[in-house]
Structures are given as structure tokens and as C-alpha cells.
Coordinates of C-alpha atoms and ligand atoms in Angstrom, one line a residue:
X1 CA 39.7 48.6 -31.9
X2 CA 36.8 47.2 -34.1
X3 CA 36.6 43.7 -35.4
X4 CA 35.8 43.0 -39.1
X5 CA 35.3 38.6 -39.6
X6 CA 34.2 38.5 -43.2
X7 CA 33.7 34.8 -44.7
X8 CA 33.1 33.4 -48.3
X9 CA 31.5 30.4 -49.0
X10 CA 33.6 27.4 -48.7
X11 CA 34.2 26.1 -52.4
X12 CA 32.7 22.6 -53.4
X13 CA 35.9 20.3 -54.4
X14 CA 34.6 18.6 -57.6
X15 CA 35.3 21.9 -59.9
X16 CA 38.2 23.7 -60.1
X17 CA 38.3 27.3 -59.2
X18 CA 36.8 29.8 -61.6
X19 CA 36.7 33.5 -62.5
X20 CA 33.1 33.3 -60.8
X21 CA 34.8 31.9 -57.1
X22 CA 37.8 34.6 -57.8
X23 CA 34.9 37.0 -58.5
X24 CA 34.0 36.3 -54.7
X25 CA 37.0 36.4 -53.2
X26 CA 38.7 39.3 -54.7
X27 CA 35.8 41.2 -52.7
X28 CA 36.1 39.5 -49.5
X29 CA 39.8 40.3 -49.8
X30 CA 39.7 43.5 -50.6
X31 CA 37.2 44.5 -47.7
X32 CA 39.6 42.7 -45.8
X33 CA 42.5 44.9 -46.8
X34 CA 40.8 47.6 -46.2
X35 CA 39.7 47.0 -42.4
X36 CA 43.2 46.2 -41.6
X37 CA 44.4 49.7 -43.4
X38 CA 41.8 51.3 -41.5
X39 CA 43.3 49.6 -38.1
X40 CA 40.4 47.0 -37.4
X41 CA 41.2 43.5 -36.2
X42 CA 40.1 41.5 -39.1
X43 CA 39.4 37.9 -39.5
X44 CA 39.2 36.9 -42.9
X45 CA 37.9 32.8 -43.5
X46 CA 37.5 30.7 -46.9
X47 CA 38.2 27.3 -47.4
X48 CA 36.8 24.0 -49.2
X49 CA 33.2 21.8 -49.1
X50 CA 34.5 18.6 -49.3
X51 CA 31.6 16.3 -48.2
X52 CA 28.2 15.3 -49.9
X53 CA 27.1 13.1 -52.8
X54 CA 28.7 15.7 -55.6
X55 CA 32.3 15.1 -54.2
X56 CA 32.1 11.3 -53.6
X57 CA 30.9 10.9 -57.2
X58 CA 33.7 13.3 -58.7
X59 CA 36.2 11.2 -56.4
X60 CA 34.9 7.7 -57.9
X61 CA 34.1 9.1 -61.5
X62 CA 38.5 9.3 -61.0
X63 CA 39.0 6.4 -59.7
X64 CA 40.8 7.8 -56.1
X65 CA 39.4 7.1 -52.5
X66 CA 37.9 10.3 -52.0
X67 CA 40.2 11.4 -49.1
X68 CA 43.0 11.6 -52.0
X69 CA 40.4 13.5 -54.2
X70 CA 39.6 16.2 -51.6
X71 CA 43.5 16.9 -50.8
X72 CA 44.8 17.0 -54.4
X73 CA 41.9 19.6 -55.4
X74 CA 41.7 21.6 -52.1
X75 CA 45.6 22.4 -52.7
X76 CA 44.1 23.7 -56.2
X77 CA 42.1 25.8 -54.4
X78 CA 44.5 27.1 -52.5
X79 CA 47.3 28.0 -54.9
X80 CA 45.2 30.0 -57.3
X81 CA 44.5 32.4 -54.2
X82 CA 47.8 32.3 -53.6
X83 CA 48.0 33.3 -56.9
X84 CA 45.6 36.0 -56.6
X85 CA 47.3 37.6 -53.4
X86 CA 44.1 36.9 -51.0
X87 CA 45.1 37.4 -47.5
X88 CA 43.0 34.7 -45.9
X89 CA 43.6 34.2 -42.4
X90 CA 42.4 30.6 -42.1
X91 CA 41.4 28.2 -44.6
X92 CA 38.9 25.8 -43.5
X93 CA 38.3 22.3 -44.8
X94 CA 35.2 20.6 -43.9
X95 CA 37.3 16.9 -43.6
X96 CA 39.3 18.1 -40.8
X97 CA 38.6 16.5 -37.5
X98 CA 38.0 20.4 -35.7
X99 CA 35.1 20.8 -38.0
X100 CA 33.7 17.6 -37.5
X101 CA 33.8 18.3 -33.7
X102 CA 32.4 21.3 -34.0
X103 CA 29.6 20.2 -36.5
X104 CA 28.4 17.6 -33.9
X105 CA 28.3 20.1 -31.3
X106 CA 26.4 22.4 -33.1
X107 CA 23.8 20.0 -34.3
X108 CA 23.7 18.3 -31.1
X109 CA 22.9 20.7 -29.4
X110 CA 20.1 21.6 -32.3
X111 CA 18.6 18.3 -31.5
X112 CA 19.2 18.1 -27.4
X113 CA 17.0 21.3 -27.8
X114 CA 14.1 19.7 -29.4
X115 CA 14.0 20.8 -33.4
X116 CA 15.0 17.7 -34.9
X117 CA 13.0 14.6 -35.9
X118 CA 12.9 11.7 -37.3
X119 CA 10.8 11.1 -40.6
X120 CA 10.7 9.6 -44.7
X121 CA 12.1 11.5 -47.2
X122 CA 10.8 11.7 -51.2
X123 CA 11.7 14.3 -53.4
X124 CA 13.5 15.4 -57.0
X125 CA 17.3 16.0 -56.1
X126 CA 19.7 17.8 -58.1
X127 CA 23.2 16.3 -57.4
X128 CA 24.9 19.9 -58.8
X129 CA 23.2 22.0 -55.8
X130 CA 23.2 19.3 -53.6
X131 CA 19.5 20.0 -52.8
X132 CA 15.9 19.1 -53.6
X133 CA 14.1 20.4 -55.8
X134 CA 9.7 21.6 -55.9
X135 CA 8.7 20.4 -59.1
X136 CA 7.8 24.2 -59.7
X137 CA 11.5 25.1 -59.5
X138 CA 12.4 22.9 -62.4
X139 CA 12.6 24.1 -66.5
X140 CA 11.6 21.4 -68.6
X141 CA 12.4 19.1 -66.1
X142 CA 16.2 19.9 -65.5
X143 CA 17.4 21.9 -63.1
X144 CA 17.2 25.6 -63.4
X145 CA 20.9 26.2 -62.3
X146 CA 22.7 23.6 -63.6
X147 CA 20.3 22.4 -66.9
X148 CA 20.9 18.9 -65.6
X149 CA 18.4 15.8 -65.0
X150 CA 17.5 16.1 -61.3
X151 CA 16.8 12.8 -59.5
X152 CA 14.1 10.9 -57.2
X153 CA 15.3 10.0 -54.0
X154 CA 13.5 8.6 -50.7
X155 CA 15.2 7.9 -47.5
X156 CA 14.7 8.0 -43.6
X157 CA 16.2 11.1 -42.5
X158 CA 16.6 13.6 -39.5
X159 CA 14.5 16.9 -40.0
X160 CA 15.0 20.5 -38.8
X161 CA 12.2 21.5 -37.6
X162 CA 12.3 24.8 -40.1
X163 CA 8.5 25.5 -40.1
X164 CA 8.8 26.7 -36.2
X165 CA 10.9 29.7 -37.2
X166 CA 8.7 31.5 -39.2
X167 CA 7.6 33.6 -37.2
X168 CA 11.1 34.2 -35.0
X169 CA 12.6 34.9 -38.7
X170 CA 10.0 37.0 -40.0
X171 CA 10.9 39.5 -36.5
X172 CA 14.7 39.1 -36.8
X173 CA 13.9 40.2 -40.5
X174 CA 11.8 43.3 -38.9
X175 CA 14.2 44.0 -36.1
X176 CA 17.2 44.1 -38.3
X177 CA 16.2 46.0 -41.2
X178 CA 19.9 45.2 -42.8
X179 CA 21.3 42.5 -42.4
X180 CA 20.9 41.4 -46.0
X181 CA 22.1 43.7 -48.2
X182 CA 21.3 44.6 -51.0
X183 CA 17.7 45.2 -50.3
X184 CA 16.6 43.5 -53.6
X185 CA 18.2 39.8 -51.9
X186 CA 16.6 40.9 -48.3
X187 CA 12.9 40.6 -50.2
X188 CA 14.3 37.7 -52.0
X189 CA 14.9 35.8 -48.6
X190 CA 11.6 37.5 -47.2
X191 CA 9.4 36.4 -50.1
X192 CA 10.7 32.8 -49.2
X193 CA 9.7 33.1 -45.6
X194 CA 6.8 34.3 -46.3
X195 CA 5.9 31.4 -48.9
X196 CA 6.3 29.1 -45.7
X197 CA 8.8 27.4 -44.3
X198 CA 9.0 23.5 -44.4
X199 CA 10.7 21.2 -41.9
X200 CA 14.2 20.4 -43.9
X201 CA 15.7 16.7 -44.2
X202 CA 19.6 17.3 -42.3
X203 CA 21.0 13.5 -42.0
X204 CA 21.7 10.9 -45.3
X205 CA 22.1 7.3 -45.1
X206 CA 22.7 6.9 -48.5
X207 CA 26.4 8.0 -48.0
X208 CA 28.9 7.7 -45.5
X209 CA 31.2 10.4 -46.9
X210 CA 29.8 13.1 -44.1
X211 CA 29.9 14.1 -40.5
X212 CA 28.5 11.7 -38.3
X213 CA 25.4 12.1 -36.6
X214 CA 26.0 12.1 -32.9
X215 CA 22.9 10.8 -31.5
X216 CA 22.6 8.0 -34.7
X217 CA 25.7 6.9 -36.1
X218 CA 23.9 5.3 -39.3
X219 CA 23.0 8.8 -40.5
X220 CA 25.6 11.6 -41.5
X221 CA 25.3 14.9 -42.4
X222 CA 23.6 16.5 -45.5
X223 CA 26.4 18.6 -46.8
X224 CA 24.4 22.0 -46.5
X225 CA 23.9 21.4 -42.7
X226 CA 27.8 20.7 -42.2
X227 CA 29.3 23.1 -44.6
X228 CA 27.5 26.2 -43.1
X229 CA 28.7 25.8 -39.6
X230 CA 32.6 25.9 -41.0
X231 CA 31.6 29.9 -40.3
X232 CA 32.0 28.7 -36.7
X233 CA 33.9 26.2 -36.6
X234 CA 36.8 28.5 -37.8
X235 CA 36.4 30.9 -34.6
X236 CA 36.7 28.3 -31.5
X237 CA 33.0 27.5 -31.4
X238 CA 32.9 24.9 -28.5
X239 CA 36.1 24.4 -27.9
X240 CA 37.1 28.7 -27.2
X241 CA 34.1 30.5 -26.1
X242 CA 36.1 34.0 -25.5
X243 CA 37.3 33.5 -29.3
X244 CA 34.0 32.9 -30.1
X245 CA 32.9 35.5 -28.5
X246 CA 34.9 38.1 -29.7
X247 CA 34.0 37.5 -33.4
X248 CA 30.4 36.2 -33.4
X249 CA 27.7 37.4 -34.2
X250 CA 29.5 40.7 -35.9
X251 CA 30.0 38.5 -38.9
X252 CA 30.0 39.4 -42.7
X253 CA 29.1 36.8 -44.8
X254 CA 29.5 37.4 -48.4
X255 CA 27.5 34.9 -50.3
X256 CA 26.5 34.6 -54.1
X257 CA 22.6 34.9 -55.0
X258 CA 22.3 31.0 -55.8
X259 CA 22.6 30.4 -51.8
X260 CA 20.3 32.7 -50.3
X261 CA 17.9 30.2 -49.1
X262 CA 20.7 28.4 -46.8
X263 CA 22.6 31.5 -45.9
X264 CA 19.4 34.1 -45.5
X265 CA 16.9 31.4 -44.1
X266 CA 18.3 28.3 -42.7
X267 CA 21.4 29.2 -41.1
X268 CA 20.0 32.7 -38.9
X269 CA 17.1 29.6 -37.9
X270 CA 19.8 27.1 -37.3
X271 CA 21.4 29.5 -34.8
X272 CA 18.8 30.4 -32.6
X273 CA 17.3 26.5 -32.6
X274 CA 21.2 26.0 -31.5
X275 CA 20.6 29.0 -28.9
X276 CA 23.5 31.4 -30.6
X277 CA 22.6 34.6 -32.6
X278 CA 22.1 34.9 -36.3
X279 CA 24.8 36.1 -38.2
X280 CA 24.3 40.0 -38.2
X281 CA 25.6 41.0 -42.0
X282 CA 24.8 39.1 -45.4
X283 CA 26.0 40.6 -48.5
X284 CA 24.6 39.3 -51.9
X285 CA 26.5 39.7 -54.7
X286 CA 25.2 38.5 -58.7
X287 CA 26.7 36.1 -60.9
X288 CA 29.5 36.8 -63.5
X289 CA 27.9 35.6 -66.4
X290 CA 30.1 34.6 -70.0
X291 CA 27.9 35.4 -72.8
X292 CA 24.8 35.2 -70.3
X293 CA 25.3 32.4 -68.6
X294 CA 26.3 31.4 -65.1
X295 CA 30.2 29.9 -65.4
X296 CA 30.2 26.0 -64.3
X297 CA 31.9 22.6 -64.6
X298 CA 28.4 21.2 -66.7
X299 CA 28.8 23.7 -69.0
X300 CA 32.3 24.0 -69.7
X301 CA 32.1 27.6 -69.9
X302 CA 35.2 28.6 -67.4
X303 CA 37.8 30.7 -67.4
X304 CA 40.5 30.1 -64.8
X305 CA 41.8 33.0 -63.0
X306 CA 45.4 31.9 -63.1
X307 CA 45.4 31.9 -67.3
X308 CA 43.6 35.5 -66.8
X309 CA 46.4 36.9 -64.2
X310 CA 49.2 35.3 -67.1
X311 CA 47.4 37.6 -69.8
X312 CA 46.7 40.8 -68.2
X313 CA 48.5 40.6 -64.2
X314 CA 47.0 39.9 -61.0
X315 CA 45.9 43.3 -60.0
X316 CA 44.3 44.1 -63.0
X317 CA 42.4 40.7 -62.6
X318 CA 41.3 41.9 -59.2
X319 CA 40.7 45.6 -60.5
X320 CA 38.5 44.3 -63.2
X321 CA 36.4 41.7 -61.1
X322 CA 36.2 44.4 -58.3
X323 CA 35.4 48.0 -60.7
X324 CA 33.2 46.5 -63.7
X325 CA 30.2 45.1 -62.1
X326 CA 27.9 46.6 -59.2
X327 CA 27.5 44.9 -56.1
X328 CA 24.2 42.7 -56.2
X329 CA 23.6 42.8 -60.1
X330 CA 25.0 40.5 -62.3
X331 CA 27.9 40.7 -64.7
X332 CA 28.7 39.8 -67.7
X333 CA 32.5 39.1 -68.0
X334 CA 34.4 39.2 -71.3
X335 CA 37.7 40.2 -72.9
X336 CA 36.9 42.8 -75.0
X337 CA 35.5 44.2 -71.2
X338 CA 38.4 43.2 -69.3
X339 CA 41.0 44.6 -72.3
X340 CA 39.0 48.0 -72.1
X341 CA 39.0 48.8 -68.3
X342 CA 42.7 47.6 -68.5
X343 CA 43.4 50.7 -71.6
X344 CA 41.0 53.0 -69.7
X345 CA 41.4 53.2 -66.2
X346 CA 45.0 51.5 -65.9
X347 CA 47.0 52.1 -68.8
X348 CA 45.8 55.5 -69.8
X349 CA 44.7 56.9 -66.5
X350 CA 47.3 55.3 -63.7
X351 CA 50.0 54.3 -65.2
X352 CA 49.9 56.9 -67.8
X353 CA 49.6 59.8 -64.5
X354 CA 52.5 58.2 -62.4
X355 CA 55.1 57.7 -66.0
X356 CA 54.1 61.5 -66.6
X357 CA 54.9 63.0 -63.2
X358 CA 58.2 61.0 -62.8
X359 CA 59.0 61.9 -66.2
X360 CA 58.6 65.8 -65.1
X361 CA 60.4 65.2 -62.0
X362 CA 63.3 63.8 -63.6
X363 CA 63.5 66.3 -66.5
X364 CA 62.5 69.8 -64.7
X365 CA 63.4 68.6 -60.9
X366 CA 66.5 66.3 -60.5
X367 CA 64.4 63.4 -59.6
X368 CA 62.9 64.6 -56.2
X369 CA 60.2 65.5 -55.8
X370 CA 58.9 68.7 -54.3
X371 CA 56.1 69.1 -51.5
X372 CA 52.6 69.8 -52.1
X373 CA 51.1 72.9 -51.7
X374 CA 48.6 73.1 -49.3
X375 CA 46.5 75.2 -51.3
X376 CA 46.3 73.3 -54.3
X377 CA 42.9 72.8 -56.1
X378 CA 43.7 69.2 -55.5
X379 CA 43.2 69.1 -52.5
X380 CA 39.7 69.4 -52.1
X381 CA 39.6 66.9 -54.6
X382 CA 41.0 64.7 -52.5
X383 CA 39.5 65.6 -49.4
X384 CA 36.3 64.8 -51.0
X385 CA 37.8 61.5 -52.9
X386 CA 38.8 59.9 -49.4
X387 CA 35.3 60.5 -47.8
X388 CA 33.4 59.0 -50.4
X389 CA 36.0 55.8 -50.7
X390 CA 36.0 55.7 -47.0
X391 CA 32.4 55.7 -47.0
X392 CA 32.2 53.5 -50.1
X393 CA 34.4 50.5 -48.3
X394 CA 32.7 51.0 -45.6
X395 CA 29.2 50.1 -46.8
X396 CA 31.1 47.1 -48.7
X397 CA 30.2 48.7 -52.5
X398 CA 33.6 47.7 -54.1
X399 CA 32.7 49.6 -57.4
X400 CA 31.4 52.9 -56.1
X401 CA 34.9 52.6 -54.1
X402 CA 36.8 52.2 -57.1
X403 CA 34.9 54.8 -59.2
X404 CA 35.4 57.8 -56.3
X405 CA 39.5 56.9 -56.5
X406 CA 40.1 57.0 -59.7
X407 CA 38.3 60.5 -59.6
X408 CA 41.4 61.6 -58.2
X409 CA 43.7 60.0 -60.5
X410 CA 41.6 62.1 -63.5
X411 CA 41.4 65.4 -61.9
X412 CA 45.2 65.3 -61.6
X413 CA 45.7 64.1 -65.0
X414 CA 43.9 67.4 -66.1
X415 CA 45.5 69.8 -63.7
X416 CA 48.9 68.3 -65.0
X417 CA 47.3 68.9 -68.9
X418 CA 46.4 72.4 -68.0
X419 CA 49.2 73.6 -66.6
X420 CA 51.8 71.5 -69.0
X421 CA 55.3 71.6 -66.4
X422 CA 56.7 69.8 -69.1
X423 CA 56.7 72.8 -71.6
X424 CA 57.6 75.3 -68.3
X425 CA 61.0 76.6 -67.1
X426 CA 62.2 74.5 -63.6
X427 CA 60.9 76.9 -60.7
X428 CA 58.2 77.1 -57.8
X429 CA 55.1 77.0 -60.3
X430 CA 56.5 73.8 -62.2
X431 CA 57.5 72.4 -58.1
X432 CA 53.9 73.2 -57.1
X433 CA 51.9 71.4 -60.1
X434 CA 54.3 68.5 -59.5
X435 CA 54.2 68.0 -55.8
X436 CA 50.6 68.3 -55.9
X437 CA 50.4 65.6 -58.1
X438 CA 53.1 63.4 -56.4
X439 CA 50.7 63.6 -53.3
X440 CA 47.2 62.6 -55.1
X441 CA 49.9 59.9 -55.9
X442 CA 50.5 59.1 -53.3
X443 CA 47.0 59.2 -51.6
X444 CA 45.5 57.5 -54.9
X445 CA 48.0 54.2 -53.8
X446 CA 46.4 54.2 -50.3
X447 CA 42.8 54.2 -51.3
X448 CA 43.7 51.5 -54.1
X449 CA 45.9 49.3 -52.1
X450 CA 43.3 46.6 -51.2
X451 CA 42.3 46.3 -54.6
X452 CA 45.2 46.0 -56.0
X453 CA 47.9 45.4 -53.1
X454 CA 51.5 44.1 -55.5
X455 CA 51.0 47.6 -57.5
X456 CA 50.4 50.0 -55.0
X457 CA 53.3 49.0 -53.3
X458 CA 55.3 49.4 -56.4
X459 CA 53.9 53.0 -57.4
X460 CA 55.0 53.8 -53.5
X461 CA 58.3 52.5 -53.5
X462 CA 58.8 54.5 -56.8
X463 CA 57.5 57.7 -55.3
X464 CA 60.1 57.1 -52.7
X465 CA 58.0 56.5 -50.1
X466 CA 59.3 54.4 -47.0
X467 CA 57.4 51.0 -46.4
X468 CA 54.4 50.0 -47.8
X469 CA 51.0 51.6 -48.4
X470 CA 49.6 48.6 -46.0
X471 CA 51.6 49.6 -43.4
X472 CA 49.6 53.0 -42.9
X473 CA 46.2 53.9 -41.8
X474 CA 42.9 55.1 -43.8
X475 CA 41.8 57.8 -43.7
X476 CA 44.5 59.4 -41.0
X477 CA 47.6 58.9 -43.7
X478 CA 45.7 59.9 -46.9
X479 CA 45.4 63.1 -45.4
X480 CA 46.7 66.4 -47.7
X481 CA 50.4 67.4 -47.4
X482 CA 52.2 64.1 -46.1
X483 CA 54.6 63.8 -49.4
X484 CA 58.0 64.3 -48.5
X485 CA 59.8 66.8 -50.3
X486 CA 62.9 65.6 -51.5
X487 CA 62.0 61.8 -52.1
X488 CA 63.8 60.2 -54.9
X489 CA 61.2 59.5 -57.6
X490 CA 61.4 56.5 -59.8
X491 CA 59.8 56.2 -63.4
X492 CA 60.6 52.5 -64.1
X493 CA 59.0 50.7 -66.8
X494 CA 55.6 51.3 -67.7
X495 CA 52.9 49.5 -65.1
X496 CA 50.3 48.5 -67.6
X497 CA 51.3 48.6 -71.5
X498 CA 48.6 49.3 -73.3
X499 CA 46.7 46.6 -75.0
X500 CA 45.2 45.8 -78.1
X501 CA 41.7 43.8 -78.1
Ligands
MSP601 N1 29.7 24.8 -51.1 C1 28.7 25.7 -51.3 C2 28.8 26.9 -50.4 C3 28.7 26.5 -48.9 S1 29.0 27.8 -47.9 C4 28.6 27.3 -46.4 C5 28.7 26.3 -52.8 N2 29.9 26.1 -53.4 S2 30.2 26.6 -54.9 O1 31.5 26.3 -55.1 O2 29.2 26.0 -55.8 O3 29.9 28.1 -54.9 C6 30.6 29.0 -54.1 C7 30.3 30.4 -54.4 O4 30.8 30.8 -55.6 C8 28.8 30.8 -54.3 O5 28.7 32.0 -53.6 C9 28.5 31.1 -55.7 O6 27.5 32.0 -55.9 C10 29.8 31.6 -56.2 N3 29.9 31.5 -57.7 C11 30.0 30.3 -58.4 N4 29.9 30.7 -59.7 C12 29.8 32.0 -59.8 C13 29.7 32.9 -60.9 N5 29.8 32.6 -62.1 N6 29.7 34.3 -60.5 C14 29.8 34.7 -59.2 N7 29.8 33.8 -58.3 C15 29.7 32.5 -58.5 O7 27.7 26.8 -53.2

């Protein structure tokens, strides 16, 4: 059996979650999904970045020890994926004593192995990314993220000695042509190395709110340094070693642009200086932008994904954030977007195909339905609609997934147009347009089923279909001619009412 571990970042605690983390998430689920339909062991981590500077001032800006801070907005966190129906295996919080263990491991082991030292720190400091900043970097000053004042700051600190992995990175880089994905973000990270690599400041003493430095207990942490090992921290990482070993390296970490430097650069370093391997997969995905800009907390631009999931339902949510934007390129979300692909692909495409057929089946077939034939012309639609989502999933492109589906879902819409059972006498030509269509039905709700999990279900349950369409296996089950003649079909109210803007 093959293992999938697939990771998000771990989401800092002074915001509240966003369309832009849900954005992230809804993919990490979905490939999650679909490993397990396709019968892989899957490990699926998120969780919450509770240390650093950023969360200590949110905590104190409130008035709450920031212990009582981290809980209260962590639960946040986790109810609107709850809300969402993400199937996260683990959730990870940097504040709990297993990551702090493993944390010090890690790091001690970084320094026992010679690529820390000590040395004086100076430099501009944006508080929002919790990093430094080259004056080059800056736009009229501010940060180029976050438009916010960045800060000076000098301090004694521990360094990673980052400059003596250029040329190891440069050959993992070589050696492993794609491990960063898309190849845009893979020249991104490359053009970084190649700038040249400084040594990086890892320990603070301006804070206490932090893991504690092993080796010197007046220094903890710098955020970064803790919050990227929660990736092993999650899977028994000095405390399990067969664990460990059984989902690391094979990682995929799915990661926004804005943190390719610490994902793409410091962490594969960080792992060999600690003697593991790199992780081997790093997927880059854009920004969802609101009228252009990047959603955040300093610019009060942000839509919540539980208000969303209210107005139109969670799986059109999760459609919508997974179908409308291609992996790697940014997106621009808005509601005259959202309302369309809701008209377009769910209202008028899906829900409008399955009302139709049960409608047919009702009126011209007692409500059963009858068996495909296996020489329909929809068949090698779908034949050729399961390969390319198979291979779509596969290679982690959401959209492309999505597009090759719904393929299906309008070549039976046409077939149906064309040969118009409704207007036809009961009899084997009206059974053989309809149970063709109940079984690119029923294979559509397979493909679609880690997109958008709560509706697949229901569209199975209504074709009278035993189970659920998680409980099967891709591409084995989506094969042509599995519909059960006979099944009591079910036309229910309509999925997704249409919409006005
Ligand atoms: N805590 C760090 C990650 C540490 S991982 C070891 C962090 N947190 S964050 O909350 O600021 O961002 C988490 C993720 O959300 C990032 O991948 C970021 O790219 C993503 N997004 C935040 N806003 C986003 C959009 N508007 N659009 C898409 N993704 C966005 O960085």
C-alpha cells in the first residue's frame, strides 16, 4: 500500500481564519480524500503557530496571559474546519509539550553537529512575517506583504550556519528536479540560493514566549525555526523512529508563495545539518486576492469561510476555492465569481443532470433505474474522464481535476438533450439513455467526492446506491457498468437552487 503525508502550514493564532487559509486547506483535504479513495495510507497534518513576537503582542494587545490567547483562538481554528469537513488526522499546536520535545531534539542535534553559533544581531524586522527584512525588500519603507512599518532590532542570538549549504542545496535542487512544484516557485527558491545564502539568527532573548534553547536556557526559539519542525514533530520524530520512518521523507508540503524561503531553502538545509533528508515534495500554490490584494488582519479585507458556507453551502465553498483558480497562479476571489461557478457548473450542470434523470426515472421507469449499456457512447467518455482525473489528482492540479469531471457531467447532459426520454414511450431505448446516465452519475460522485464529500454522498444515497462514495476505490469502482439495475432512485429537492448575483 502507498503512503500519502500531506501537511499545511500551521496557522499563526493572532488572525482568525480566512478564505485565503480555507483556500489551503480545502486542497490539502481534497488530495487527502482522494489518496484514501484510491486506497493509500494517508496522513493528513495542520494545526496552529502559536509562539513568536506576533502572538505575544495580539495576547497583550487583549489583555489575557497568552496561554489563554492561544487556546481560545486555536479552538477557532479548529471549528471552522470542522466546519468545512477537512479530514485532518492530527492537529498540531506548537505550545504542546511533544512539540517542544521534539523541537529541542531537532535543534540540538543541529547544534551538537556543529552549524550553530553564537553572534550580534541588527536588522529591519517586520513583526507581521515574523522575519527580517534587506532594506531592498522594502516599498517605501513598509513592508512589501503587510504595508506595515518594519522595525530595528539588535540582539545576541544563535545562528544557523545557512551559508554552508549552498552548495549541498544547489545539488539536492539538481538531483531532484521536482520537488518544488510548480516549476515557476522551483526557480523562485533557486534564484534565492543562488543570490547566496546567509548564516540565519534561530534563538531570541527578547521574548520568553518560545521553545527553549537546550544548550542556553536564556535564548528561545525564533518562531520560524520551531514552527517548521511541527512537520515532524506530528510523526514520532525522536520519540518513534519506525513512525518516523514510515512517513518521512515521502512528505507533501503544501505551502503558499509568501513562505518559500523557509519551506524551499531553510528547512531541506535544516534537515541535512540535523542529519535527516529534505522533504521530498513542495507544492506552491498563489494567493487569493480580493480586489487584488492579498486577504489579512492589517488590511481588514477578510472574508470568513463560515459566513461564505451560510450563503452558498460548504461544498460549493470547497468547489469554488478548489475549480476557479490554477494551482500556482493567483486568484482573485469575488461573489459575482463564486455566484457564477455556483449557476454554471452546480446548479445548471449537476444538480440540474441528477433532478432530470430522477425525474425520467420516476415518470417513464417506476423509479428504478435500469442498467447501463455497455456500449453506450458514454462510456468512452468516461473511460477517458477517469484517466485524466486520476492523473489530474495524482499530479496534485485540483482544477484540471475538476475540469476533466465535470466533462462527464456535460456530455451526459447532451446525450440526455439529444435523445429527450422525456418526450419517448417507456421501453429499452428510453432504459438505455437513462441507465447510461445513472452510471456517469454515479461515476461523476466518485471522482467528485473529495472535493465535495457531504454532496456526493447525498447524490449516491439518492441513486440508491449502498454506502458511501468514500467507501469505494478509484479508479477500480468508477469503472463502466457497476450501476445496479433496479435501485430505487430518489429526486429530492434541488441540490443547488439557482442564484441570483
Ligand atoms: N505560521 C506560518 C507558517 C508556518 S508553517 C511551518 C504562516 N502562517 S499564516 O497564517 O500567516 O499563513 C499560513 C498559510 O496561509 C500560508 O501558506 C499562506 O500563504 C496562506 N495564506 C494566507 N493568506 C492567503 C491568501 N490570501 N491566499 C492564499 N493563501 C494564503 O505563514
Amino acid at each position: 500500500m502507498s503512503r500519502f503525508y500531506v501537511t499545511t502550514p500551521i496557522y499563526y493564532v493572532n488572525d482568525v481564519p480566512h478564505i485565503g487559509h480555507a483556500y489551503t486547506m480545502v486542497i490539502a483535504d481534497a488530495l487527502a480524500r482522494w489518496h484514501r479513495l484510491s486506497g493509500d495510507d494517508v496522513f493528513f497534518l495542520t494545526g496552529t503557530d502559536e509562539h513568536g513576537d506576533k502572538i505575544a503582542r495580539a495576547a497583550q494587545e487583549h489583555g489575557v496571559p497568552p496561554n489563554d490567547w492561544v487556546d481560545a483562538m486555536a479552538e477557532r481554528f479548529v471549528d471552522a474546519w470542522h466546519g468545512l469537513e477537512v479530514s485532518n488526522d492530527d492537529f498540531i499546536r506548537t505550545t504542546e509539550p511533544r512539540h517542544h520535545r521534539a523541537v529541542q531534539q531537532f535543534l540540538g542535534t543541529i547544534h551538537d553537529n556543529g552549524y550553530t553559533e553564537l553572534g550580534v544581531y541588527r536588522g529591519l524586522y517586520c513583526v507581521a512575517c515574523e522575519d527580517y527584512k534587506k532594506e531592498s525588500e522594502l516599498v517605501d519603507g513598509l513592508c512589501a506583504i503587510h504595508g506595515r512599518p518594519v522595525e530595528m532590532l539588535s540582539e545576541e542570538n544563535y545562528f544557523f550556519k545557512l551559508s554552508a549549504f549552498e552548495d549541498r542545496l544547489l545539488q539536492w535542487y539538481e538531483d531532484n528536479p521536482d520537488a518544488v512544484r510548480p516549476a515557476s516557485k522551483r526557480n523562485e527558491a533557486l534564484g534565492i540560493i543562488k543570490g547566496g545564502l546567509e548564516d540565519i539568527s534561530i534563538t531570541r532573548t527578547s521574548t520568553r514566549w518560545g521553545v527553549e534553547v537546550p544548550w542556553d536556557p536564556s535564548h528561545v526559539f525564533y518562531v520560524w525555526y520551531d514552527a517548521l519542525v511541527n512537520y515532524l514533530t506530528a510523526i514520532g520524530y525522536g520519540e518513534d523512529p519506525e513512525r518516523f520512518a514510515q512517513w518521512w521523507p515521502a512528505v507533501h508540503h503544501l505551502i503558499g508563495k509568501d513562505i518559500i524561503r523557509f519551506h524551499c531553502v531553510w528547512w531541506p538545509a535544516m534537515c541535512m545539518a540535523a542529519g535527516i533528508d529534505p522533504p521530498a515534495h513542495l507544492l506552491v500554490h498563489g494567493w487569493l486576492l480580493v480586489s487584488g490584494e492579498k486577504m489579512s488582519k492589517t488590511r481588514a479585507n477578510q472574508i470568513s469561510p463560515g459566513r461564505l458556507s451560510d450563503d452558498f453551502g460548504v461544498d460549493a465553498v470547497r468547489y469554488y476555492l478548489l475549480r476557479e483558480t490554477t494551482f500556482g497562479l493567483d486568484g482573485d476571489f469575488s461573489h459575482e465569481g463564486i455566484t457564477a461557478r455556483y449557476n454554471a457548473d452546480l446548479a445548471n450542470n449537476l444538480g440540474n443532470l441528477l433532478a432530470r434523470v430522477a425525474t425520467v426515472v420516476a415518470s417513464k421507469c417506476g423509479g428504478r433505474g435500469p442498467a447501463p449499456r455497455a456500449d453506450s457512447r458514454l462510456r468512452a467518455v468516461a473511460e477517458s474522464v477517469v484517466a485524466d482525473t486520476v492523473r489530474a489528482w495524482g499530479e496534485a492540479q485540483p482544477h484540471v481535476a475538476l475540469e476533466a469531471t465535470w466533462r462527464l457531467i456535460h456530455e451526459t447532459n447532451a446525450e440526455l438533450e439529444s435523445a429527450e426520454p422525456w418526450k419517448a414511450e417507456p421501453g429499452p431505448a428510453v432504459d438505455d439513455v437513462l441507465g447510461s446516465a445513472l452510471e456517469a452519475l454515479r461515476i461523476v460522485t466518485l471522482l467528485a467526492s473529495p472535493a465535495m464529500p457531504a454532496t456526493c454522498a447525498e447524490i449516491w444515497r439518492r441513486l440508491g446506491l449502498e454506502g458511501r462514495p468514500d467507501d469505494r476505490r478509484v479508479p477500480d469502482d468508477a469503472a463502466w457498468g457497476l450501476y445496479p439495475a433496479g435501485a430505487v432512485v430518489e429526486k429530492g429537492a434541488p441540490l443547488f437552487p439557482r442564484r441570483r448575483g
